[in-house]
Short mmCIF file of C-alpha atoms in Angstrom, two decimals:
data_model
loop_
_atom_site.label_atom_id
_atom_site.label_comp_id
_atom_site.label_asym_id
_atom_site.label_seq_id
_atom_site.Cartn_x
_atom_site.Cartn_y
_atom_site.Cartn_z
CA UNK A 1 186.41 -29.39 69.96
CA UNK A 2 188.73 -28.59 67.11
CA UNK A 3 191.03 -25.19 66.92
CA UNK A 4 188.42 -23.53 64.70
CA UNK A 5 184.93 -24.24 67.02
CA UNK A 6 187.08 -22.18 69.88
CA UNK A 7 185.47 -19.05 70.74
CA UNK A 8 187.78 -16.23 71.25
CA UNK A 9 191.12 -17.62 69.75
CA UNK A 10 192.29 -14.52 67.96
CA UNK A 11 195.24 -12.76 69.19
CA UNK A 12 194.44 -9.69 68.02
CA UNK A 13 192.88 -6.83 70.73
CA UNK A 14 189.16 -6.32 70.47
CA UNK A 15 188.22 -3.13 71.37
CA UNK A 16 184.10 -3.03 71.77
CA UNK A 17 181.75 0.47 71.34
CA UNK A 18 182.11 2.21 74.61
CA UNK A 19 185.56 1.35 74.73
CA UNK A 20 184.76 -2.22 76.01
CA UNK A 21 187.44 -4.45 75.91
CA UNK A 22 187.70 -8.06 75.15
CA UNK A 23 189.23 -8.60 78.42
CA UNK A 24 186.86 -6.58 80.14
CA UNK A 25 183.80 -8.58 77.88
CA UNK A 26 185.30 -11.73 79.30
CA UNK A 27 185.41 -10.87 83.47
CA UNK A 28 181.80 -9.33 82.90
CA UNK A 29 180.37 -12.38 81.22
CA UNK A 30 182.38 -14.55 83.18
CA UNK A 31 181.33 -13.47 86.35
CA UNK A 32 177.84 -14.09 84.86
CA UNK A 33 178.95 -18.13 84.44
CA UNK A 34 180.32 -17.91 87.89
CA UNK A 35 177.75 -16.76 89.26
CA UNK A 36 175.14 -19.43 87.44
CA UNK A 37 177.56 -22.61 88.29
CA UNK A 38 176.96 -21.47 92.00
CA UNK A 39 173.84 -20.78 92.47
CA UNK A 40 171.60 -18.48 94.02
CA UNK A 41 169.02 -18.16 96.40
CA UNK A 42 165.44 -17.74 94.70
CA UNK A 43 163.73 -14.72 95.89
CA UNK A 44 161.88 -14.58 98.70
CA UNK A 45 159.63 -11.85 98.65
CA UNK A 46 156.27 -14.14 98.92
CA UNK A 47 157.97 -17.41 100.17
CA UNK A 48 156.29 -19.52 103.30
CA UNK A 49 153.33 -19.22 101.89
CA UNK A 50 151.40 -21.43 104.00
CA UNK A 51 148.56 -23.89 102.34
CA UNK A 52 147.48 -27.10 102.21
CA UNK A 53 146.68 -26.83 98.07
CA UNK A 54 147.09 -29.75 95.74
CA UNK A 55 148.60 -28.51 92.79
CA UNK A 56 149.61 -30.22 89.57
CA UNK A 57 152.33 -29.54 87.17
CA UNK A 58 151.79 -31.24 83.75
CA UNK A 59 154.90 -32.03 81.91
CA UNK A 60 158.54 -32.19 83.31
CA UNK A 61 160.61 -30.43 80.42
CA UNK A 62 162.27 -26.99 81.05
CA UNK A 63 159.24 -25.30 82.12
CA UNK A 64 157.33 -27.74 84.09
CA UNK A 65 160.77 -28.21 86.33
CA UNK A 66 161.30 -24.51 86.69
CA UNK A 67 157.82 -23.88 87.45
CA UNK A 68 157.60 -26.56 90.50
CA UNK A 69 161.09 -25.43 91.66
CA UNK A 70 159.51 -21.83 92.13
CA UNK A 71 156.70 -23.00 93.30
CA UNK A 72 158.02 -25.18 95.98
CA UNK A 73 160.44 -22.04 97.24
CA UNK A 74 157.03 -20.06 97.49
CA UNK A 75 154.55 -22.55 99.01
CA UNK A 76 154.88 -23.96 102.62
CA UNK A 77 152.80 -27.00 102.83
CA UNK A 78 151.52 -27.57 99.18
CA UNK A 79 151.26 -30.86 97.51
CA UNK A 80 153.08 -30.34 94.14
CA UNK A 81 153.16 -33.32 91.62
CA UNK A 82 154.79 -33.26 88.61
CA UNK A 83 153.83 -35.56 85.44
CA UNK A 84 155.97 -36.41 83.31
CA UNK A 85 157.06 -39.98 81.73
CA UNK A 86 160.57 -39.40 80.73
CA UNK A 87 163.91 -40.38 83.23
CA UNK A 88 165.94 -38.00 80.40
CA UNK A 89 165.89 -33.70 80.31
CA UNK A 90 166.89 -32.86 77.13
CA UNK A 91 168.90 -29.37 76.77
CA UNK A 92 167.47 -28.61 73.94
CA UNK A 93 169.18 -25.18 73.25
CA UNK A 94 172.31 -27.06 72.55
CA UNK A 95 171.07 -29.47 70.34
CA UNK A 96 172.32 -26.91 67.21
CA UNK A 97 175.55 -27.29 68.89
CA UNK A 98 175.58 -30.99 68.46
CA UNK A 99 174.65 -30.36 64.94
CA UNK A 100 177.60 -27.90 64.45
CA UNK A 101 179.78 -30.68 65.77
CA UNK A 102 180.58 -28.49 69.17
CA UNK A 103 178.65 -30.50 71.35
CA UNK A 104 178.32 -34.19 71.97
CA UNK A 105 175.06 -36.10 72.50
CA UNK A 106 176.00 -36.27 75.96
CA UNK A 107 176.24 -32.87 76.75
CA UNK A 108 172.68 -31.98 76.21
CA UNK A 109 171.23 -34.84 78.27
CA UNK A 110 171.05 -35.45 81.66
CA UNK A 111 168.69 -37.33 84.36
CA UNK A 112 165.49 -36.01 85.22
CA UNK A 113 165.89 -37.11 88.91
CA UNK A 114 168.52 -34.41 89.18
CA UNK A 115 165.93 -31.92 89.15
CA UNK A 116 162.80 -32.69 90.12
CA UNK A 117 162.65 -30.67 93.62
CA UNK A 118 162.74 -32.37 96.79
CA UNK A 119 159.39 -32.68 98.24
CA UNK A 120 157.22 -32.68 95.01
CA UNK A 121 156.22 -35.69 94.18
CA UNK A 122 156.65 -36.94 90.80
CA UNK A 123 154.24 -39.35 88.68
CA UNK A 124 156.12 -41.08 85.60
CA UNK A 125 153.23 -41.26 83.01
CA UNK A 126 152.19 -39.64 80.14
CA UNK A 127 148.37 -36.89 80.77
CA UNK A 128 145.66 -39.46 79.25
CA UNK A 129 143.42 -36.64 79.76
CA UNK A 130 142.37 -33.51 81.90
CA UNK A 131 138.78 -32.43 83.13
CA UNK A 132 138.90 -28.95 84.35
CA UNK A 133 135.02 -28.81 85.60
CA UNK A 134 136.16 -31.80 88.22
CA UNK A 135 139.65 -30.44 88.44
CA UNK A 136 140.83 -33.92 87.89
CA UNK A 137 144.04 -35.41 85.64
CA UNK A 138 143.93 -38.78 84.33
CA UNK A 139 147.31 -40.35 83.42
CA UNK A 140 147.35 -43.12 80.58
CA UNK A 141 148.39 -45.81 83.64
CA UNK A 142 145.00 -44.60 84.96
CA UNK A 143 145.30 -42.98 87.82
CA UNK A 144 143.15 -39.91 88.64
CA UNK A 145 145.05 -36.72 90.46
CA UNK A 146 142.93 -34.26 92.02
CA UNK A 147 143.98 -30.77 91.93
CA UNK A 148 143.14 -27.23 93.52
CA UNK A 149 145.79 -25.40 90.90
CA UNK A 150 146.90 -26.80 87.29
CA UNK A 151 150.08 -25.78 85.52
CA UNK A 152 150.41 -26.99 81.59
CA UNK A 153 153.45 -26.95 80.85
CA UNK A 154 153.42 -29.96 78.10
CA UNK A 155 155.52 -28.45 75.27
CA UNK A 156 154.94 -29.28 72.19
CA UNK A 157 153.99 -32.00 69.57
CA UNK A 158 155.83 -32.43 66.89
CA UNK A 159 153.66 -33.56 63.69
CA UNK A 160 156.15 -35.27 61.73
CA UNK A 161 153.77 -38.46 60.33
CA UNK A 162 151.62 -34.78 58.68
CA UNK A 163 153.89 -34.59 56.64
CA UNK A 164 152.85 -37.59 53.65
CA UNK A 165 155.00 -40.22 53.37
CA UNK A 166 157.03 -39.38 56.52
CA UNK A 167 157.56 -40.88 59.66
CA UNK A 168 159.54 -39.82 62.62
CA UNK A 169 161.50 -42.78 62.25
CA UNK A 170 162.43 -41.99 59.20
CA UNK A 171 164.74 -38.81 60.66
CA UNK A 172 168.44 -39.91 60.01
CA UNK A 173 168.36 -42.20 56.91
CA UNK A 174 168.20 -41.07 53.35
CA UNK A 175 169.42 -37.48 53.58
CA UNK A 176 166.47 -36.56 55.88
CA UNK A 177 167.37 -34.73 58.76
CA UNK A 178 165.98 -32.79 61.51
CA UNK A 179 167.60 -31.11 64.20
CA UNK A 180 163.95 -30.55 66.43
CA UNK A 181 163.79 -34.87 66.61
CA UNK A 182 166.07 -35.23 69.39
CA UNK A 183 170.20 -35.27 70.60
CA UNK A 184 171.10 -38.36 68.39
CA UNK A 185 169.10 -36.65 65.01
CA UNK A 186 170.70 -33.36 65.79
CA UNK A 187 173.50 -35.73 65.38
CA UNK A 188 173.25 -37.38 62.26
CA UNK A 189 172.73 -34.06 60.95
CA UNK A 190 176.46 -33.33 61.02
CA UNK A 191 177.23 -36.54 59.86
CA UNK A 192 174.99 -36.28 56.73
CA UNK A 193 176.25 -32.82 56.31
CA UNK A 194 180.05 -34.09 56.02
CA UNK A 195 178.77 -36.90 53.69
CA UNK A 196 177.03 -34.94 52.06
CA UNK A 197 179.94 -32.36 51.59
CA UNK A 198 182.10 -35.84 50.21
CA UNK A 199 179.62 -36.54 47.70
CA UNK A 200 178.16 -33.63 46.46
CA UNK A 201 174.24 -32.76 45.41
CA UNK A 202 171.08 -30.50 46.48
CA UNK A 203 170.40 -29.57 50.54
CA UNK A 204 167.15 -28.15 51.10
CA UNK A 205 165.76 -26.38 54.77
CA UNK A 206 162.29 -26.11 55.60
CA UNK A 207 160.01 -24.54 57.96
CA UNK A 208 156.08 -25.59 58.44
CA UNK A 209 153.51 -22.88 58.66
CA UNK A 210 152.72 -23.42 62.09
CA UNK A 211 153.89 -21.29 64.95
CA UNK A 212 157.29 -23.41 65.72
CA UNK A 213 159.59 -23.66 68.70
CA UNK A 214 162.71 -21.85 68.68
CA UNK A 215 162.07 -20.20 65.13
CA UNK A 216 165.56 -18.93 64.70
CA UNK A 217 166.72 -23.10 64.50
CA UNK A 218 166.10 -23.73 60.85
CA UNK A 219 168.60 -20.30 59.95
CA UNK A 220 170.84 -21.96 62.30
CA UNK A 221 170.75 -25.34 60.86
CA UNK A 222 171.38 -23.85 57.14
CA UNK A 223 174.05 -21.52 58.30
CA UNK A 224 175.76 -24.44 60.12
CA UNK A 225 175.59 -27.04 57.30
CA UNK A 226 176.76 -24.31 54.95
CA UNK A 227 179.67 -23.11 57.23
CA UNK A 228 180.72 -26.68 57.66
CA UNK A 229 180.89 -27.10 54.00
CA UNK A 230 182.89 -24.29 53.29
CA UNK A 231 185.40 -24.81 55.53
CA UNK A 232 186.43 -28.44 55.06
CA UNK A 233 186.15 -26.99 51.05
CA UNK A 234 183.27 -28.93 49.65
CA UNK A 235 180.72 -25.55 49.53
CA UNK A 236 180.93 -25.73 45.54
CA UNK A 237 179.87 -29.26 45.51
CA UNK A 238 176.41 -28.71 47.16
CA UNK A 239 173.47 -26.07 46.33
CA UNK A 240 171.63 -24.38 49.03
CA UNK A 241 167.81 -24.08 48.90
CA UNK A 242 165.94 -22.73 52.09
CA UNK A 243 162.11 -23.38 51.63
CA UNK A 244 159.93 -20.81 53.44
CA UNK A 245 156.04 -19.92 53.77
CA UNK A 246 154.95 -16.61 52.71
CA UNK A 247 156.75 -13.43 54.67
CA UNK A 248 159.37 -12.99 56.62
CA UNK A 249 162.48 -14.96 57.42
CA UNK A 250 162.91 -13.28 61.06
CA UNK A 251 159.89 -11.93 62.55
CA UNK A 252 162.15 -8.42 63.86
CA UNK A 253 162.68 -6.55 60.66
CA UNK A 254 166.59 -5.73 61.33
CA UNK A 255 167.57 -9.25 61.68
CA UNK A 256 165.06 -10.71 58.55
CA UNK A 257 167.09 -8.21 56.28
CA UNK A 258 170.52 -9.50 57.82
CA UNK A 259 169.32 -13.08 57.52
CA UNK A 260 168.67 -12.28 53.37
CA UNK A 261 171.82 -11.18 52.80
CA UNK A 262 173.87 -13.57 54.07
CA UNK A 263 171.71 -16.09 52.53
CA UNK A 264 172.51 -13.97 49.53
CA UNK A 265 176.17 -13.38 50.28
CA UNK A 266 176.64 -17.18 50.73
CA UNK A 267 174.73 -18.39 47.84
CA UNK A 268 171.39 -19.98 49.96
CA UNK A 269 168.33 -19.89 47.53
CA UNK A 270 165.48 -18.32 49.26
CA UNK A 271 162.22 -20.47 47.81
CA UNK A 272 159.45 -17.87 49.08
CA UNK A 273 155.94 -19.28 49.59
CA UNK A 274 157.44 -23.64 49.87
CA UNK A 275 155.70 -25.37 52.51
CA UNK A 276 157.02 -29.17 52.49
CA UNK A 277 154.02 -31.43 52.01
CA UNK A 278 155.05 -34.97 51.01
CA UNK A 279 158.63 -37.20 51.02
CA UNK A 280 159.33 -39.81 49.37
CA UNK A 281 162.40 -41.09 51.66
CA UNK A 282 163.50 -44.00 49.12
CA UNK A 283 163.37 -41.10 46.17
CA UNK A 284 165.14 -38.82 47.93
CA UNK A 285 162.03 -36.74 46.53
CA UNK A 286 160.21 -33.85 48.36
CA UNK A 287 156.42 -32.58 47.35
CA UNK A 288 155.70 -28.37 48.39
CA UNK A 289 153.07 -26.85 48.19
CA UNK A 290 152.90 -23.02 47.59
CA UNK A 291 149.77 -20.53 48.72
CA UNK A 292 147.37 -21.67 46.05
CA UNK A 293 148.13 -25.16 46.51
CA UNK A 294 149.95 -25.79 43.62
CA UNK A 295 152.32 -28.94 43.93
CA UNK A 296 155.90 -29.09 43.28
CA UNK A 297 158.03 -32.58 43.24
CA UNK A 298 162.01 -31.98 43.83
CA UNK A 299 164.63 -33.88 44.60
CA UNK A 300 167.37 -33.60 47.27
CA UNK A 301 170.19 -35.52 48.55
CA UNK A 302 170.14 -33.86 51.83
CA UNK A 303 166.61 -32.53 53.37
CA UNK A 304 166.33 -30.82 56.90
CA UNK A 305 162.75 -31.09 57.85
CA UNK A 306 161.09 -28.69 60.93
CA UNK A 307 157.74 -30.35 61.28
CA UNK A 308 154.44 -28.83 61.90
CA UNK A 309 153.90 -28.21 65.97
CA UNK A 310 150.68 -28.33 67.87
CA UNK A 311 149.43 -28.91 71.51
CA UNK A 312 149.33 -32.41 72.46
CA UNK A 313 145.40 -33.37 71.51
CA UNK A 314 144.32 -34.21 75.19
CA UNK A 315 144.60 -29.92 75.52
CA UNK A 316 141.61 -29.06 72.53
CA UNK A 317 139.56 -32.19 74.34
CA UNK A 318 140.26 -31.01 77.30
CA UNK A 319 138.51 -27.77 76.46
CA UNK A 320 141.83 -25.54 76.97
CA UNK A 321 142.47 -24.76 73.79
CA UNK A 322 141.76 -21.06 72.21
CA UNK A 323 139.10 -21.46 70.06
CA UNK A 324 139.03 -18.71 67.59
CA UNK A 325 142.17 -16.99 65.92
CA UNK A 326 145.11 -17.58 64.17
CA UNK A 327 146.16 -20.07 66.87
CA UNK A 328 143.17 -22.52 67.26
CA UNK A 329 143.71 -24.80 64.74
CA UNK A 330 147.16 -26.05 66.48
CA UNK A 331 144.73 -26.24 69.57
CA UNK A 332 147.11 -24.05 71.71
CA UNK A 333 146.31 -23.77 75.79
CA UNK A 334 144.45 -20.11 76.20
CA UNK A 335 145.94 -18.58 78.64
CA UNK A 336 145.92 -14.38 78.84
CA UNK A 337 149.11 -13.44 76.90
CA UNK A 338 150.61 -11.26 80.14
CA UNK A 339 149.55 -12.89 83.33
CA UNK A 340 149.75 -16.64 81.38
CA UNK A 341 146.39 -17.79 83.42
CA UNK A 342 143.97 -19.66 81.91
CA UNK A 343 141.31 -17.91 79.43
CA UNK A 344 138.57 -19.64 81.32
CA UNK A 345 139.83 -21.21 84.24
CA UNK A 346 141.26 -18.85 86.66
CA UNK A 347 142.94 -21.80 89.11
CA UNK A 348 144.91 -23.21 85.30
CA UNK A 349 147.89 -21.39 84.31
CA UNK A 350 150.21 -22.26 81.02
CA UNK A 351 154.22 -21.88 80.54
CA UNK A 352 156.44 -22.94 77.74
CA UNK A 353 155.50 -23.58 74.61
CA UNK A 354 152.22 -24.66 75.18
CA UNK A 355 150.59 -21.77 75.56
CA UNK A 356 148.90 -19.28 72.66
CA UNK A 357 151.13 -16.33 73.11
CA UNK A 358 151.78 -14.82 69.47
CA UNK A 359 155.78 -15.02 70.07
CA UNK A 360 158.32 -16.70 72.96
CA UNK A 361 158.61 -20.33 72.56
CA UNK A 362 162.18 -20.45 73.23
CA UNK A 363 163.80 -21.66 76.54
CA UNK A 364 164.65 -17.72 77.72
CA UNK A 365 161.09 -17.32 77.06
CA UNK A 366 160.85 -20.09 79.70
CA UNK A 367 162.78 -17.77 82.13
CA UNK A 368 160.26 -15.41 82.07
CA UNK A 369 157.11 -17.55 82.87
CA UNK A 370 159.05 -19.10 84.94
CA UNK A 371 158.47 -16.40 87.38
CA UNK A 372 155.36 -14.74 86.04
CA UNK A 373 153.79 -18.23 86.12
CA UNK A 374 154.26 -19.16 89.75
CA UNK A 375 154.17 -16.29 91.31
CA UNK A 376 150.62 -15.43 90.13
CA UNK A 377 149.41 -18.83 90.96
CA UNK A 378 150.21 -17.67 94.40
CA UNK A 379 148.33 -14.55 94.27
CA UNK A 380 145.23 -16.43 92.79
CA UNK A 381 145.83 -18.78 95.73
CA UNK A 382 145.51 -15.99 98.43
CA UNK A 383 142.37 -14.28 96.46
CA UNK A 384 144.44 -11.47 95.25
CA UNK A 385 144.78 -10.53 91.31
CA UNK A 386 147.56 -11.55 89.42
CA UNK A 387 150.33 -8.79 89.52
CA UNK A 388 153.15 -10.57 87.36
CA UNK A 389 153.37 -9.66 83.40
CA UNK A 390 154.75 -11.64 80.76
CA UNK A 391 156.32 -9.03 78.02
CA UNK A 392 156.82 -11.30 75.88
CA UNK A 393 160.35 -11.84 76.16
CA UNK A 394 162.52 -14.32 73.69
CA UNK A 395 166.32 -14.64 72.64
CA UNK A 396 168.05 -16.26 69.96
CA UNK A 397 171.43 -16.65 69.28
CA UNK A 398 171.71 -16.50 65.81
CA UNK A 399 174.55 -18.68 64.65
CA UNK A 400 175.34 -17.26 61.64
CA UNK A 401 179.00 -19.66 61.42
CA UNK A 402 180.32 -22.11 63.61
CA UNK A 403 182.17 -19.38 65.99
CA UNK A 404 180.18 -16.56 65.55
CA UNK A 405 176.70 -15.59 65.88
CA UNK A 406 174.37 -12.75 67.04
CA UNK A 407 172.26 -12.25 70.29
CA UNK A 408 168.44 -11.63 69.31
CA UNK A 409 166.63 -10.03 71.99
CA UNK A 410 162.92 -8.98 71.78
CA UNK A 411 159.38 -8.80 72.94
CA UNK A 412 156.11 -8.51 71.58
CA UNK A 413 156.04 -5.19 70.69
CA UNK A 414 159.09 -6.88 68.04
CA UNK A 415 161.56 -4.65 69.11
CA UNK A 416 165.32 -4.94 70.45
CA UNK A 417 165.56 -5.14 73.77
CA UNK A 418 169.02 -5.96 74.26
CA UNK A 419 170.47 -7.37 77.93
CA UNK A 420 174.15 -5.65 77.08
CA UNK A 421 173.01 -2.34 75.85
CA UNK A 422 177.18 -1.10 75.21
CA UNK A 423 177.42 -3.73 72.47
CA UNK A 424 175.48 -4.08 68.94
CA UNK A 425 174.25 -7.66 69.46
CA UNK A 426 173.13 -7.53 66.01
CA UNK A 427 176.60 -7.81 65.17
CA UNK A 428 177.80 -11.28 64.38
CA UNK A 429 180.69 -12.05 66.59
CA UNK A 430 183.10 -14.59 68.72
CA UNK A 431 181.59 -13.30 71.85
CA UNK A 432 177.59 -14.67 71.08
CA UNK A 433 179.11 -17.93 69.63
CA UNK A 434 181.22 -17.99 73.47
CA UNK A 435 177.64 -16.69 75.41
CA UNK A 436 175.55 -19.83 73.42
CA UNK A 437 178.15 -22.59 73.98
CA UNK A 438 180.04 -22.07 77.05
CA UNK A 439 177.46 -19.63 79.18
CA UNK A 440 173.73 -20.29 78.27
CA UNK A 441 173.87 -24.01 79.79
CA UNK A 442 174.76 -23.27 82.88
CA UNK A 443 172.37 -20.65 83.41
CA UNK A 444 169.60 -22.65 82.03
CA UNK A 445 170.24 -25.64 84.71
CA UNK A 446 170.17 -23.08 87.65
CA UNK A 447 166.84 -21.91 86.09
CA UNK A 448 165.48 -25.59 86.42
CA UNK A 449 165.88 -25.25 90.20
CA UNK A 450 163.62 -21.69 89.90
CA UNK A 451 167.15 -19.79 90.19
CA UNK A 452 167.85 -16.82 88.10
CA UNK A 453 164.11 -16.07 86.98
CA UNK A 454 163.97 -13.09 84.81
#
């Protein structure tokens, strides 16, 4: 990490509101990463459950893990099995780090054999399909689990080949980038950002209009690039465009309205009502499409794409999906938006980004079901109503400059509700840039082993 990526290098005294110093900042939070390197026991206020129940966890990511991890601390005797094809666990909250430069690809990857939790049994395939009248999952190796108790906790697909003339492939060559693709995109993003920096010419930032995972990452990713640019003095060689569907930048007003100005302050065209529809890589040539669908052809030199994001198919043919909304064309698992059980199927229960809540797809949101999730399966288990709510929950936060950023806290109601209430998160600063890169990743590995559960 160069001198300039390290948090907290001024030598000047910081003196936060309440009288909070910087020293004092620093033994709070970093008791906090203390605490999360050790480890703590999981609550144990319904654990030893005893039960014989087979119960299946679709998908292995940062929810499915932290889901069977709880649910093996609560359960005493339950089959748990865990599906899920891939040996890797991606941390994806750092893969804006990697894109910053701050991280390496090897920091946000990991094996998923570290955390899988003893005594649940893991299959290594990919959900061919689900039938919920049978209670029966069929992998695409063909094997048939029967289950008492489903969790979906698949994630999310991302639709890159819906965009015309693109193909995930494609990410990394050309200009195109795309921070959601993976570790090694995330990247090539700083790489094509310091090329493009060298050479000069247009960068363009999109966002689909689907609901999207993590929807503070395409501010980040413009911020970033721009940041970089300015400060290895290239800024006036390249010209900003951020393309964005109709409405808001930032779904909580205060932060939308802080998001436009420094977009304004720093020179990042806001093209309102720009939905990317069609690239032509070889062209270096982008097609959006506005409300009325009305086409416009540009071109770009450097193009950070955030695809459109659905539910993997097998959950609409499945019969999980909601149906009617807002939500059902990206065929999103219904699940009620507090308890996170199924719509329609009261032994199926949803967490992550699967599910149709109308915010939280972020991996603090994870925290949340992460609790709520398990610990209502076990109340359905022992014929008793669901007692944990989901509030909706979801952080960001907000890199507004390589060293600096804000701490977004909110819940549906789309208000602040802050974890350190002494300090203005809002407030761009060292000490959000030190919580995202140096505190966040611990506590998010502890919360794969059902530790630290909001």
């Amino acid at each position: 990490m160069t001198d300039r990526n390290k948090a907290g290098s001024s030598k000047a005294p910081l003196v936060l509101r309440d009288g909070l110093s910087r020293r004092d900042f620093l033994k709070l939070t970093g008791g906090l990463t203390a605490a999360a390197a050790v480890g703590s026991a999981p609550a144990a206020a319904q654990a030893g459950v005893q039960t014989r129940a087979r119960i299946v966890v679709l998908g292995g990511g940062a929810a499915g893990l932290t889901v069977a991890a709880r649910l093996r601390d609560l359960l005493d005797g339950a089959r748990i099995t865990v599906v899920e094809p891939s040996e890797t666990h991606h941390y994806q909250p750092g893969w804006t780090l990697v894109a910053a430069g701050t991280y390496s690809v090897s920091d946000v990857t990991a094996r998923n054999e570290h955390y899988i939790p003893r005594g649940v049994d893991w299959k290594k395939d990919y959900v061919a399909a689900v039938d919920p009248e049978s209670q029966v999952v069929e992998t695409a190796g063909g094997d048939r689990l029967d289950y008492d108790f489903l969790v979906v906790a698949t994630g999310i697909h991302l639709d890159y080949e819906a965009i015309e003339g693109l193909e995930r492939a494609d990410i990394g060559q050309n200009g195109l980038t795309s921070i959601y693709a993976g570790p090694e995109q995330a990247r090539h993003a700083y790489e094509q950002t310091q090329r493009l920096g060298e050479q000069g010419g247009v960068a363009r930032f999109t966002i689909p209009n689907t609901p999207i995972k993590c929807a503070g990452a395409p501010i980040k990713a413009t911020l970033i690039a721009e940041d970089l640019l300015r400060t290895a003095g290239h800024r006036d060689r390249v010209d900003f465009h951020y393309h964005v569907r109709e409405g808001a930048l930032f779904s909580v007003e205060r932060f939308d309205g802080m998001v436009r100005d420094i977009y304004g302050e720093r020179g990042v065209g806001i093209e309102s009502g720009s939905v990317l529809q069609g690239v032509e890589p070889e062209l270096r040539r982008a097609t959006f499409v506005d409300g009325d669908g009305n086409r416009e052809t540009v071109d770009y030199d450097y193009l950070h794409v955030v695809p459109p994001m659905r539910a993997h198919d097998w959950v609409r043919e499945a019969g999980l999906a909601v149906e009617d909304g807002s939500l059902a064309e990206g065929g999103w698992l219904a699940v009620d938006d507090q308890t996170l059980q199924h719509a329609r199927y009261p032994n199926v229960f949803g967490a992550g980004d699967v599910v149709d809540t109308a915010i939280g797809k972020t991996a603090s949101t994870v925290r949340a079901h992460g609790s709520v999730t398990p610990d209502n399966l076990v109340s359905v288990l022992q014929d008793r109503e669901p007692q944990q709510r989901f509030d909706g929950y979801t952080s960001c936060p907000l890199i507004t400059e390589v060293g600096k950023a804000a701490l977004v806290e909110f819940d549906y109601t789309l208000e602040e509700v802050p974890t350190f209430g002494f300090i203005d998160q809002g407030q761009p600063s060292w000490m959000w840039w030190r919580l995202k890169v140096h505190m966040i990743k611990p506590l998010y590995y502890n919360m794969l082993r059902g530790r630290y559960l909001r």
